[in-house]
Short mmCIF file of C-alpha atoms in Angstrom, two decimals:
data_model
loop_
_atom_site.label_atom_id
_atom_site.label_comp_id
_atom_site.label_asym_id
_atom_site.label_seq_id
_atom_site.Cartn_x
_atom_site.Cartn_y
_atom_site.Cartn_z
CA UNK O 232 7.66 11.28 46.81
CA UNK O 233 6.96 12.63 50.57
CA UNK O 234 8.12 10.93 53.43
CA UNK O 235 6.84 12.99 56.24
CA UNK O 236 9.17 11.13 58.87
CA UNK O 237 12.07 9.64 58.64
CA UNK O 238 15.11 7.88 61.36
CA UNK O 239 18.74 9.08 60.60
CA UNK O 240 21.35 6.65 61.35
CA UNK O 241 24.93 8.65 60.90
CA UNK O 242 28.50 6.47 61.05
CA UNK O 243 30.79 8.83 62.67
CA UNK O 244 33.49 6.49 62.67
CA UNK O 245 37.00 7.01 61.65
CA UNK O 246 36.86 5.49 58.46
CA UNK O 247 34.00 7.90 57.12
CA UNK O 248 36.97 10.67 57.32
CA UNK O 249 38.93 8.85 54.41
CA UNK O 250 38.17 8.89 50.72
CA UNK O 251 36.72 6.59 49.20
CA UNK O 252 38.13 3.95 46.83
CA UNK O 253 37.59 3.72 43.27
CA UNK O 254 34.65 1.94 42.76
CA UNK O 255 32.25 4.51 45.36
CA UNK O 256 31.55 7.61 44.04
CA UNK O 257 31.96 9.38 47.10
CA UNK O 258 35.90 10.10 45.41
CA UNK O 259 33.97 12.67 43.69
CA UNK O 260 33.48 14.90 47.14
CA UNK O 261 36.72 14.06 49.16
CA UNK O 262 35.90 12.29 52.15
CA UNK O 263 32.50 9.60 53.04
CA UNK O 264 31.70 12.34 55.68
CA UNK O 265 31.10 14.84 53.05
CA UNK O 266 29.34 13.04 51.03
CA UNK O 267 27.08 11.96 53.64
CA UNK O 268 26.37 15.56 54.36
CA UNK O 269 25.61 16.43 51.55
CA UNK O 270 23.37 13.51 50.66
CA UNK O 271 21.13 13.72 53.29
CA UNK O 272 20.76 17.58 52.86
CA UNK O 273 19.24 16.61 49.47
CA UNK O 274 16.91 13.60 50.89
CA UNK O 275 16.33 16.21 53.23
CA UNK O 276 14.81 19.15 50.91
CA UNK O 277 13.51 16.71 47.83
CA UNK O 278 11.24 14.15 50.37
CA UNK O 279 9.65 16.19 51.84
CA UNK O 280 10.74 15.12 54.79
CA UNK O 281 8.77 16.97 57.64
CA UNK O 282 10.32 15.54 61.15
CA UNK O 283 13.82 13.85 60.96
CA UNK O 284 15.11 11.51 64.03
CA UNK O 285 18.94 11.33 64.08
CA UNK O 286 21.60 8.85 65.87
CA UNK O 287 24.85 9.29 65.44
CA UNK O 288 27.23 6.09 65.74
CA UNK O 289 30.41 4.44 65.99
CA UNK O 290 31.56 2.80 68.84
CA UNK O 291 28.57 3.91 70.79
CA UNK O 292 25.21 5.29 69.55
CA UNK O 293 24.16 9.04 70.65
CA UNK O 294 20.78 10.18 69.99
CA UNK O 295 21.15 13.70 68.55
CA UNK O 296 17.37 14.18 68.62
CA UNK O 297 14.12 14.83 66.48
CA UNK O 298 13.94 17.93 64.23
CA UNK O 299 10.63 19.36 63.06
CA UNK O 300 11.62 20.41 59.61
CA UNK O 301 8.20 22.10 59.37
CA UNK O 302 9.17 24.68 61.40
CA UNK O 303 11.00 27.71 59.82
CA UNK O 304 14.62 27.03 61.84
CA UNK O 305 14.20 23.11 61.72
CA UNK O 306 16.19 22.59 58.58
CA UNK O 307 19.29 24.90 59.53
CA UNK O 308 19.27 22.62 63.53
CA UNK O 309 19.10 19.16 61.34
CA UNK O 310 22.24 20.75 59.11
CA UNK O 311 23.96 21.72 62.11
CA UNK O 312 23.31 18.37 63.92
CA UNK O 313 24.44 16.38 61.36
CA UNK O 314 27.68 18.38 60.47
CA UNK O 315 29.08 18.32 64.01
#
């Protein structure tokens, strides 16, 4: 599967810093936050995902901005985007 682009919708909001409960699997990697790191670092590298849009929201949405993951550096700017 390729998906050449793709919109990034990130909940920074203060419940993604708390683990989850028993029943979501994101208990496995601490907190939601790291999980969603982590997941979309995988969607990321096995899509094929060539040009990522990201917003980041929680009581206000902030466009982060568009990342051309064709280009050599693209990948480590998404990571860093989304990890802030």
């Amino acid at each position: 599967v390729t998906m050449k682009r793709v919109a990034v919708l990130i909940d920074r909001s203060g419940s993604m810093n708390t683990a989850g409960s028993k029943e979501d699997k994101t208990k496995l990697l601490g907190d939601r936050w790291t999980f969603t790191k982590e997941l979309i670092s995988v969607w990321v590298e096995h899509l094929g995902v060539e040009e990522a849009y990201v917003v980041r929201f929680s009581t206000e949405a902030e466009e982060v901005g568009t990342f051309s993951l064709a280009r050599k550096d693209g990948k480590d700017e998404l990571s860093a985007a989304v990890r802030e």
